[in-house]
Amino acid sequence: MSALELIATTKTYGEIVAVDAIDYKFASGTYSCLLGPSGCGKSSTLRMIAGHETVSGGDIILGGINITDLPPAARGTAMMFQDYALFPHLSVIDNVAFSQKMQGIQKATRRARAMELLELVDMQEYAERIPDQLSGGQQQRVALARALITEPSILLLDEPLSALDPFLRIKMRAELKKLQRSLGISFIHVTHSQDEALALADQIIVMNNAVIEQSGSPMEVFNKPNSEFVAKFIGGHNVLPTDAGKIAIRTDRIKIQKDKAKGSMSAIIRDVEFLGSTVNVAMDAGSRGEVVASVTDSIFYNQPMEIGETVFLKWNKKDAHRLAE
Ligand code: ADP
Ligand code: MG
């Protein structure tokens, strides 16, 4: 069942087409990531779903209802902003209870409900602090609780982890995923980070130049990128020209040999990058351009390779994936 459907949804700003007639069905109860480079239309898409941006063309259907022209509060969506946008002069609990205050819900009731949400994000001990007295990660939890108090059927998150340091980012992404599972509602999370999308999402929607390039599970998108753009953007792939077109091959599927073998491709080692459990070897394969092989550290150190050395590359045919023109 689809919770949310975009039908030829379009956003233009004057001459700029930010979102170009995209069609997509978000399944209910799933974690979806809108992934793509800066400026490809991710935030515009999310803001149209939230109702913070008018829709220039097409429709948005949520739970069978056309919400295209509804005001944000009447949609059943909630949005968590990149900068959290907490009210600086209000305590944590009053921040979380704010939307219920606007609805005229009495103080004791709304504070009790806000406390439940603070417990959900493990922030109950900080209820009386003001946002300035919290770390970035704590502010984010409060922003989450504030968005969830409206009991949305969809939570929209625009680059929610980008303001956090790398360590906290990885911790919080696991918590977001856990929260989505326990609530059972759909999360739509905008990110330009491939790692984040691969780690978090049930479904990844890759956007480029105002359109959807590809959508699918992280495994589908990673193992079968359908275009050169997706292969390069998702990372971990080589895109190589062949007589019949271009192919993508995962960097960890390239085998480096010292001796020439039938059907192997020669290359010169240009750079060796140690990444911990793996080593990335960048090579120049002449007319076929740059090739990167990602090998385990034990394989690399059993057979060390020098910059400037000529090596021979092989891969299994089944690992070469043809790309659409
Ligand atoms: P993303 O979130 O993927 O970085 P955006 O949706 O913010 O992309 O922007 C898509 C395109 O629309 C960009 O070219 C951007 O410059 C343009 N854009 C976004 N917001 C506005 C605006 N308020 N006015 C004019 N152009 C905008
Ligand atoms: Mg954006």
Short mmCIF file of C-alpha atoms and ligand atoms in Angstrom, two decimals:
data_model
loop_
_atom_site.label_atom_id
_atom_site.label_comp_id
_atom_site.label_asym_id
_atom_site.label_seq_id
_atom_site.Cartn_x
_atom_site.Cartn_y
_atom_site.Cartn_z
CA MET A 1 0.00 0.00 0.00
CA SER A 2 1.32 3.42 -0.83
CA ALA A 3 1.18 6.03 1.92
CA LEU A 4 2.17 8.93 -0.24
CA GLU A 5 2.03 9.37 -3.97
CA LEU A 6 3.65 12.04 -6.10
CA ILE A 7 1.99 12.44 -9.50
CA ALA A 8 3.88 14.59 -12.04
CA THR A 9 4.80 16.80 -9.08
CA THR A 10 6.58 19.90 -10.31
CA LYS A 11 8.25 22.94 -8.76
CA THR A 12 9.42 25.93 -10.72
CA TYR A 13 10.98 29.12 -9.40
CA GLY A 14 10.61 31.58 -12.28
CA GLU A 15 12.69 30.06 -15.08
CA ILE A 16 14.27 27.40 -12.84
CA VAL A 17 12.69 23.94 -12.92
CA ALA A 18 13.65 22.58 -9.49
CA VAL A 19 11.45 19.45 -9.64
CA ASP A 20 10.39 18.21 -13.06
CA ALA A 21 7.14 16.19 -13.07
CA ILE A 22 8.28 13.40 -10.77
CA ASP A 23 6.16 10.31 -10.13
CA TYR A 24 6.77 8.17 -7.07
CA LYS A 25 4.86 6.00 -4.60
CA PHE A 26 6.23 5.87 -1.06
CA ALA A 27 5.18 2.62 0.63
CA SER A 28 3.66 3.01 4.08
CA GLY A 29 5.78 2.30 7.12
CA THR A 30 9.09 2.54 5.27
CA TYR A 31 12.26 4.57 5.60
CA SER A 32 12.92 6.35 2.31
CA CYS A 33 15.93 8.49 1.46
CA LEU A 34 15.89 11.14 -1.26
CA LEU A 35 19.54 11.11 -2.32
CA GLY A 36 21.33 13.39 -4.76
CA PRO A 37 23.83 16.20 -5.20
CA SER A 38 23.23 19.73 -4.01
CA GLY A 39 20.66 21.58 -6.11
CA CYS A 40 18.98 18.48 -7.63
CA GLY A 41 15.58 19.30 -6.10
CA LYS A 42 15.46 17.20 -2.91
CA SER A 43 14.46 19.97 -0.49
CA SER A 44 11.93 21.43 -2.93
CA THR A 45 10.30 17.98 -3.17
CA LEU A 46 10.21 17.60 0.62
CA ARG A 47 8.87 21.11 1.17
CA MET A 48 6.07 20.53 -1.33
CA ILE A 49 5.11 17.34 0.55
CA ALA A 50 5.14 19.31 3.83
CA GLY A 51 3.17 22.19 2.34
CA HIS A 52 5.92 24.72 3.02
CA GLU A 53 6.21 25.33 -0.70
CA THR A 54 3.43 25.69 -3.25
CA VAL A 55 3.16 23.02 -5.95
CA SER A 56 3.64 24.38 -9.49
CA GLY A 57 2.12 21.32 -11.20
CA GLY A 58 0.90 17.79 -10.52
CA ASP A 59 -0.55 16.29 -7.35
CA ILE A 60 0.39 14.92 -3.94
CA ILE A 61 -1.85 12.18 -2.53
CA LEU A 62 -1.55 11.14 1.12
CA GLY A 63 -3.60 8.22 2.43
CA GLY A 64 -5.98 8.56 -0.52
CA ILE A 65 -6.54 12.30 0.01
CA ASN A 66 -5.29 14.96 -2.39
CA ILE A 67 -3.28 17.23 -0.10
CA THR A 68 -1.71 19.34 -2.87
CA ASP A 69 -3.32 22.57 -1.71
CA LEU A 70 -3.84 21.88 2.01
CA PRO A 71 -2.03 23.99 4.61
CA PRO A 72 0.87 22.22 6.39
CA ALA A 73 -0.98 21.60 9.67
CA ALA A 74 -3.93 19.93 7.91
CA ARG A 75 -1.85 17.33 6.04
CA GLY A 76 -0.80 14.75 8.61
CA THR A 77 2.85 15.37 7.82
CA ALA A 78 5.51 16.81 10.12
CA MET A 79 8.85 18.24 9.19
CA MET A 80 12.13 18.34 11.05
CA PHE A 81 14.39 21.08 9.79
CA GLN A 82 18.14 20.95 9.25
CA ASP A 83 18.80 23.69 11.82
CA TYR A 84 16.12 22.23 14.20
CA ALA A 85 14.46 25.69 14.45
CA LEU A 86 13.74 25.37 18.18
CA PHE A 87 12.29 28.40 19.98
CA PRO A 88 15.32 29.70 21.93
CA HIS A 89 13.36 31.32 24.76
CA LEU A 90 11.13 28.28 25.47
CA SER A 91 12.08 25.33 27.65
CA VAL A 92 12.50 21.93 26.03
CA ILE A 93 9.09 20.74 27.24
CA ASP A 94 7.36 23.93 26.05
CA ASN A 95 9.05 23.58 22.66
CA VAL A 96 7.67 20.07 22.33
CA ALA A 97 4.20 21.07 23.60
CA PHE A 98 4.02 24.18 21.39
CA SER A 99 1.75 22.83 18.64
CA GLN A 100 -0.69 21.51 21.25
CA LYS A 101 -0.71 24.92 22.93
CA MET A 102 -1.69 26.44 19.57
CA GLN A 103 -4.53 23.91 19.37
CA GLY A 104 -5.78 25.11 22.76
CA ILE A 105 -5.05 21.87 24.59
CA GLN A 106 -4.82 22.55 28.33
CA LYS A 107 -1.47 22.87 30.00
CA ALA A 108 -1.39 19.73 32.15
CA THR A 109 -2.52 17.53 29.25
CA ARG A 110 -0.06 18.93 26.73
CA ARG A 111 2.87 18.83 29.16
CA ALA A 112 2.11 15.18 29.99
CA ARG A 113 2.04 14.34 26.29
CA ALA A 114 5.25 16.32 25.66
CA MET A 115 6.91 14.36 28.48
CA GLU A 116 5.97 11.07 26.78
CA LEU A 117 7.61 12.27 23.58
CA LEU A 118 10.71 13.39 25.50
CA GLU A 119 10.89 9.91 27.02
CA LEU A 120 10.67 8.42 23.54
CA VAL A 121 13.81 10.33 22.49
CA ASP A 122 15.44 9.86 25.90
CA MET A 123 15.41 13.57 26.81
CA GLN A 124 13.05 13.57 29.82
CA GLU A 125 15.82 14.76 32.15
CA TYR A 126 16.31 17.93 30.13
CA ALA A 127 12.67 19.05 30.07
CA GLU A 128 13.23 22.36 31.85
CA ARG A 129 16.39 23.46 30.03
CA ILE A 130 16.42 25.95 27.17
CA PRO A 131 17.87 24.90 23.78
CA ASP A 132 21.11 26.85 24.30
CA GLN A 133 21.92 24.56 27.24
CA LEU A 134 21.86 21.47 25.01
CA SER A 135 24.36 19.88 22.62
CA GLY A 136 23.57 19.62 18.90
CA GLY A 137 22.54 15.99 19.24
CA GLN A 138 20.24 16.80 22.16
CA GLN A 139 18.65 19.69 20.28
CA GLN A 140 17.97 17.33 17.45
CA ARG A 141 16.17 14.89 19.73
CA VAL A 142 13.98 17.73 20.99
CA ALA A 143 13.21 18.75 17.41
CA LEU A 144 12.23 15.15 16.69
CA ALA A 145 9.95 15.01 19.73
CA ARG A 146 8.38 18.33 18.69
CA ALA A 147 7.68 17.02 15.18
CA LEU A 148 6.26 13.72 16.45
CA ILE A 149 3.81 15.25 18.95
CA THR A 150 1.50 16.06 16.04
CA GLU A 151 1.22 12.27 15.42
CA PRO A 152 2.09 12.57 11.74
CA SER A 153 1.57 9.70 9.32
CA ILE A 154 4.81 10.80 7.64
CA LEU A 155 7.86 12.43 9.15
CA LEU A 156 9.92 14.54 6.75
CA LEU A 157 13.58 15.16 7.57
CA ASP A 158 15.76 17.53 5.56
CA GLU A 159 19.47 16.69 6.00
CA PRO A 160 18.81 15.92 9.69
CA LEU A 161 22.32 14.70 10.45
CA SER A 162 24.45 17.21 8.59
CA ALA A 163 24.98 19.55 11.58
CA LEU A 164 26.38 16.73 13.75
CA ASP A 165 30.00 15.59 14.03
CA PRO A 166 30.80 12.30 12.24
CA PHE A 167 30.69 10.13 15.36
CA LEU A 168 27.31 11.46 16.50
CA ARG A 169 25.99 11.29 12.95
CA ILE A 170 26.49 7.53 12.86
CA LYS A 171 24.96 7.10 16.31
CA MET A 172 21.92 9.25 15.45
CA ARG A 173 21.28 7.55 12.13
CA ALA A 174 20.94 4.24 13.95
CA GLU A 175 18.53 5.89 16.38
CA LEU A 176 16.43 7.40 13.59
CA LYS A 177 16.08 3.99 12.00
CA LYS A 178 15.12 2.41 15.34
CA LEU A 179 12.57 5.17 15.97
CA GLN A 180 11.01 4.70 12.54
CA ARG A 181 10.68 0.96 13.14
CA SER A 182 9.12 1.38 16.56
CA LEU A 183 6.63 4.06 15.42
CA GLY A 184 5.79 2.22 12.20
CA ILE A 185 5.18 5.47 10.28
CA SER A 186 6.96 6.48 7.07
CA PHE A 187 10.09 8.61 7.27
CA ILE A 188 11.28 10.53 4.21
CA HIS A 189 14.85 11.67 4.77
CA VAL A 190 16.73 14.01 2.42
CA THR A 191 20.49 13.54 2.21
CA HIS A 192 23.40 14.09 -0.15
CA SER A 193 25.37 11.34 1.64
CA GLN A 194 25.48 7.96 -0.09
CA ASP A 195 26.67 6.23 3.09
CA GLU A 196 23.77 7.64 5.05
CA ALA A 197 21.20 6.52 2.47
CA LEU A 198 22.70 3.06 2.12
CA ALA A 199 22.81 2.58 5.90
CA LEU A 200 19.34 3.87 6.68
CA ALA A 201 16.93 3.42 3.86
CA ASP A 202 14.50 0.70 2.91
CA GLN A 203 14.15 2.57 -0.37
CA ILE A 204 16.57 5.02 -1.98
CA ILE A 205 15.30 7.55 -4.52
CA VAL A 206 18.27 8.98 -6.41
CA MET A 207 17.60 12.43 -7.86
CA ASN A 208 19.64 14.37 -10.41
CA ASN A 209 18.75 17.56 -12.29
CA ALA A 210 15.17 17.76 -10.97
CA VAL A 211 14.23 14.18 -11.90
CA ILE A 212 14.39 10.72 -10.31
CA GLU A 213 17.29 8.78 -11.87
CA GLN A 214 16.66 5.50 -10.08
CA SER A 215 14.83 4.09 -7.10
CA GLY A 216 15.09 0.80 -5.28
CA SER A 217 16.44 -0.89 -2.18
CA PRO A 218 20.01 0.04 -1.19
CA MET A 219 21.18 -3.31 -2.57
CA GLU A 220 19.41 -2.81 -5.89
CA VAL A 221 20.76 0.69 -6.36
CA PHE A 222 24.27 -0.27 -5.27
CA ASN A 223 24.48 -3.52 -7.21
CA LYS A 224 22.62 -2.41 -10.30
CA PRO A 225 23.06 1.31 -10.88
CA ASN A 226 21.15 2.02 -14.08
CA SER A 227 23.19 4.97 -15.28
CA GLU A 228 26.70 6.38 -15.17
CA PHE A 229 25.46 9.14 -12.89
CA VAL A 230 24.08 6.69 -10.29
CA ALA A 231 27.15 4.43 -10.49
CA LYS A 232 29.46 7.37 -9.83
CA PHE A 233 27.27 9.08 -7.26
CA ILE A 234 26.58 5.98 -5.17
CA GLY A 235 30.33 5.35 -5.12
CA GLY A 236 32.34 2.13 -5.00
CA HIS A 237 32.12 1.64 -8.78
CA ASN A 238 34.30 1.96 -11.83
CA VAL A 239 32.65 3.09 -15.04
CA LEU A 240 34.59 1.70 -18.01
CA PRO A 241 34.05 2.09 -21.75
CA THR A 242 33.70 -1.11 -23.81
CA ASP A 243 32.94 -1.70 -27.49
CA ALA A 244 29.26 -2.10 -26.71
CA GLY A 245 28.88 0.87 -24.35
CA LYS A 246 29.74 1.59 -20.75
CA ILE A 247 29.89 -0.89 -17.90
CA ALA A 248 29.98 -0.46 -14.14
CA ILE A 249 32.04 -2.78 -11.94
CA ARG A 250 32.30 -2.57 -8.19
CA THR A 251 35.79 -1.56 -7.06
CA ASP A 252 35.92 -4.60 -4.74
CA ARG A 253 35.33 -6.94 -7.69
CA ILE A 254 38.50 -5.94 -9.56
CA LYS A 255 41.37 -8.39 -9.06
CA ILE A 256 44.94 -7.16 -9.40
CA GLN A 257 47.53 -9.59 -10.74
CA LYS A 258 51.27 -9.12 -11.16
CA ASP A 259 51.45 -11.38 -14.21
CA LYS A 260 49.77 -10.90 -17.55
CA ALA A 261 46.94 -13.35 -18.14
CA LYS A 262 44.56 -13.96 -21.03
CA GLY A 263 41.85 -11.33 -21.15
CA SER A 264 43.44 -9.13 -18.49
CA MET A 265 43.68 -5.36 -18.77
CA SER A 266 46.98 -3.65 -18.08
CA ALA A 267 47.18 -0.61 -15.82
CA ILE A 268 49.80 1.46 -14.03
CA ILE A 269 49.47 2.07 -10.29
CA ARG A 270 49.06 5.76 -9.54
CA ASP A 271 48.07 5.90 -5.87
CA VAL A 272 47.57 3.65 -2.87
CA GLU A 273 45.19 4.73 -0.13
CA PHE A 274 45.03 2.88 3.19
CA LEU A 275 41.47 2.88 4.59
CA GLY A 276 41.79 0.50 7.52
CA SER A 277 40.40 -2.91 6.61
CA THR A 278 40.66 -2.14 2.89
CA VAL A 279 43.21 -0.51 0.60
CA ASN A 280 42.14 1.51 -2.45
CA VAL A 281 44.50 1.17 -5.38
CA ALA A 282 44.03 3.83 -8.09
CA MET A 283 45.36 2.93 -11.52
CA ASP A 284 45.69 4.41 -14.98
CA ALA A 285 44.33 2.05 -17.62
CA GLY A 286 45.28 4.13 -20.66
CA SER A 287 42.39 4.75 -23.04
CA ARG A 288 39.96 3.21 -20.51
CA GLY A 289 40.73 5.90 -17.97
CA GLU A 290 41.15 5.56 -14.23
CA VAL A 291 40.32 2.30 -12.47
CA VAL A 292 40.11 1.85 -8.71
CA ALA A 293 40.42 -1.52 -7.02
CA SER A 294 39.44 -1.92 -3.40
CA VAL A 295 41.32 -4.87 -1.87
CA THR A 296 41.41 -6.19 1.67
CA ASP A 297 44.46 -5.15 3.67
CA SER A 298 45.68 -8.76 4.00
CA ILE A 299 45.59 -9.32 0.22
CA PHE A 300 47.42 -6.04 -0.34
CA TYR A 301 50.17 -6.68 2.19
CA ASN A 302 50.71 -10.27 0.97
CA GLN A 303 51.47 -8.81 -2.43
CA PRO A 304 52.59 -5.20 -1.99
CA MET A 305 52.43 -2.96 -5.04
CA GLU A 306 54.48 0.08 -5.87
CA ILE A 307 53.39 3.31 -7.47
CA GLY A 308 54.48 3.25 -11.13
CA GLU A 309 54.29 -0.57 -11.34
CA THR A 310 52.40 -2.17 -14.23
CA VAL A 311 49.72 -4.68 -13.14
CA PHE A 312 46.99 -6.71 -14.82
CA LEU A 313 43.32 -6.48 -13.93
CA LYS A 314 40.61 -9.12 -14.15
CA TRP A 315 37.00 -9.43 -13.08
CA ASN A 316 34.19 -11.92 -13.43
CA LYS A 317 31.88 -11.24 -16.35
CA LYS A 318 28.86 -11.44 -14.07
CA ASP A 319 30.19 -8.51 -12.04
CA ALA A 320 30.23 -6.19 -15.05
CA HIS A 321 26.94 -4.38 -15.23
CA ARG A 322 25.93 -2.64 -18.46
CA LEU A 323 24.73 0.96 -18.09
CA ALA A 324 21.93 2.62 -20.01
CA GLU A 325 23.11 5.18 -22.55
P1 ADP B 1 18.58 20.33 -3.01
O1 ADP B 1 17.81 20.28 -1.74
O2 ADP B 1 18.64 19.03 -3.73
O3 ADP B 1 19.97 20.89 -2.81
P2 ADP B 1 16.72 22.43 -3.81
O4 ADP B 1 15.39 21.79 -3.90
O5 ADP B 1 17.01 23.25 -2.62
O6 ADP B 1 17.86 21.32 -4.04
O7 ADP B 1 16.94 23.35 -5.09
C1 ADP B 1 16.68 22.91 -6.42
C2 ADP B 1 16.92 24.06 -7.38
O8 ADP B 1 15.97 25.09 -7.14
C3 ADP B 1 18.28 24.72 -7.27
O9 ADP B 1 18.69 25.11 -8.55
C4 ADP B 1 18.02 25.91 -6.38
O10 ADP B 1 18.95 26.95 -6.63
C5 ADP B 1 16.61 26.31 -6.80
N1 ADP B 1 15.87 26.93 -5.70
C6 ADP B 1 15.57 26.37 -4.51
N2 ADP B 1 14.83 27.21 -3.74
C7 ADP B 1 14.66 28.33 -4.48
C8 ADP B 1 13.99 29.58 -4.26
N3 ADP B 1 13.32 29.81 -3.12
N4 ADP B 1 14.03 30.49 -5.25
C9 ADP B 1 14.68 30.25 -6.40
N5 ADP B 1 15.34 29.10 -6.67
C10 ADP B 1 15.33 28.15 -5.74
MG MG B 2 18.44 20.77 0.22
#
